[in-house]
XYZ file of C-alpha atoms in Angstrom:
102
model
C 0.000 0.000 0.000
C 1.413 3.387 -0.875
C 2.031 5.714 2.021
C -0.232 8.398 0.550
C -3.191 6.048 0.197
C -2.520 4.395 3.545
C -2.408 7.769 5.291
C -5.629 8.929 3.605
C -7.447 5.727 4.571
C -6.347 6.079 8.191
C -7.297 9.770 8.374
C -10.666 9.075 6.763
C -11.419 6.239 9.196
C -10.725 8.508 12.161
C -12.893 11.259 10.684
C -15.799 8.865 10.094
C -15.503 7.538 13.656
C -15.481 11.073 15.033
C -18.440 12.101 12.909
C -20.430 9.042 14.051
C -19.702 9.751 17.723
C -20.532 13.436 17.579
C -23.083 13.703 14.791
C -25.730 15.203 17.067
C -23.366 17.945 18.213
C -22.302 19.068 14.747
C -25.416 21.156 14.260
C -26.101 20.324 10.629
C -23.944 20.246 7.579
C -23.215 16.520 7.917
C -25.830 13.819 7.611
C -25.833 10.087 8.258
C -26.260 9.581 4.528
C -23.111 11.604 3.810
C -21.180 9.574 6.377
C -22.418 6.340 4.781
C -21.335 7.633 1.361
C -17.910 8.466 2.757
C -17.647 4.993 4.305
C -18.617 3.428 0.970
C -16.007 5.485 -0.878
C -13.449 4.459 1.746
C -14.301 0.778 1.200
C -13.931 1.268 -2.565
C -10.540 2.912 -2.027
C -9.381 0.043 0.177
C -10.520 -2.534 -2.408
C -8.887 -0.667 -5.288
C -5.687 -0.283 -3.286
C -5.647 -4.004 -2.468
C -6.041 -4.776 -6.171
C -3.182 -2.413 -7.063
C -0.960 -4.043 -4.426
C -1.764 -7.475 -5.835
C -0.933 -6.313 -9.351
C 2.327 -4.742 -8.147
C 3.303 -8.048 -6.545
C 2.696 -9.807 -9.876
C 4.385 -7.123 -11.937
C 7.603 -6.627 -9.960
C 9.222 -9.984 -10.857
C 8.190 -9.580 -14.500
C 9.749 -6.120 -14.666
C 12.949 -7.484 -13.130
C 13.011 -10.291 -15.698
C 12.387 -7.856 -18.547
C 15.210 -5.593 -17.348
C 17.599 -8.551 -17.288
C 16.654 -9.498 -20.849
C 16.941 -5.855 -21.925
C 20.466 -5.694 -20.497
C 21.440 -8.824 -22.451
C 19.968 -7.437 -25.671
C 21.732 -4.087 -25.215
C 25.021 -5.831 -24.536
C 24.651 -8.033 -27.619
C 23.698 -5.022 -29.744
C 26.708 -3.020 -28.586
C 29.037 -5.968 -29.135
C 27.777 -6.698 -32.664
C 27.756 -3.017 -33.581
C 31.356 -2.669 -32.438
C 32.331 -5.729 -34.458
C 30.637 -4.455 -37.633
C 32.147 -1.008 -37.246
C 35.578 -2.622 -37.002
C 35.176 -4.654 -40.175
C 33.328 -2.291 -42.483
C 33.810 1.335 -43.529
C 31.299 3.918 -42.319
C 29.501 3.962 -45.666
C 28.440 0.321 -45.177
C 27.202 0.659 -41.576
C 23.712 1.635 -42.710
C 23.473 -1.689 -44.592
C 23.475 -3.377 -41.196
C 21.105 -0.972 -39.494
C 23.773 1.063 -37.728
C 22.765 4.729 -37.986
C 25.923 6.066 -36.267
C 28.173 8.531 -37.967
C 31.559 9.628 -36.761
């Protein structure tokens, strides 16, 4: 859970509890229906946040794996590019998809 969302959930829970306890003393402006709506929105936020956390847990290893493959591809690209540049004159580099110019 992100700190921002976690903090907002906690603050909202405390506010709802306080509103429930002291609703009669507020003197209008806040109704039971509004408190129920806020509680419902809070439940939706908690559910959405739980879903995001679950997706993050699934995504993190896949991102790590992708980054490892990306590093291998970049290394292979650099190695092959260096080899081609060593064997062929600059005019032929484009034939192999190397856009570099000196």
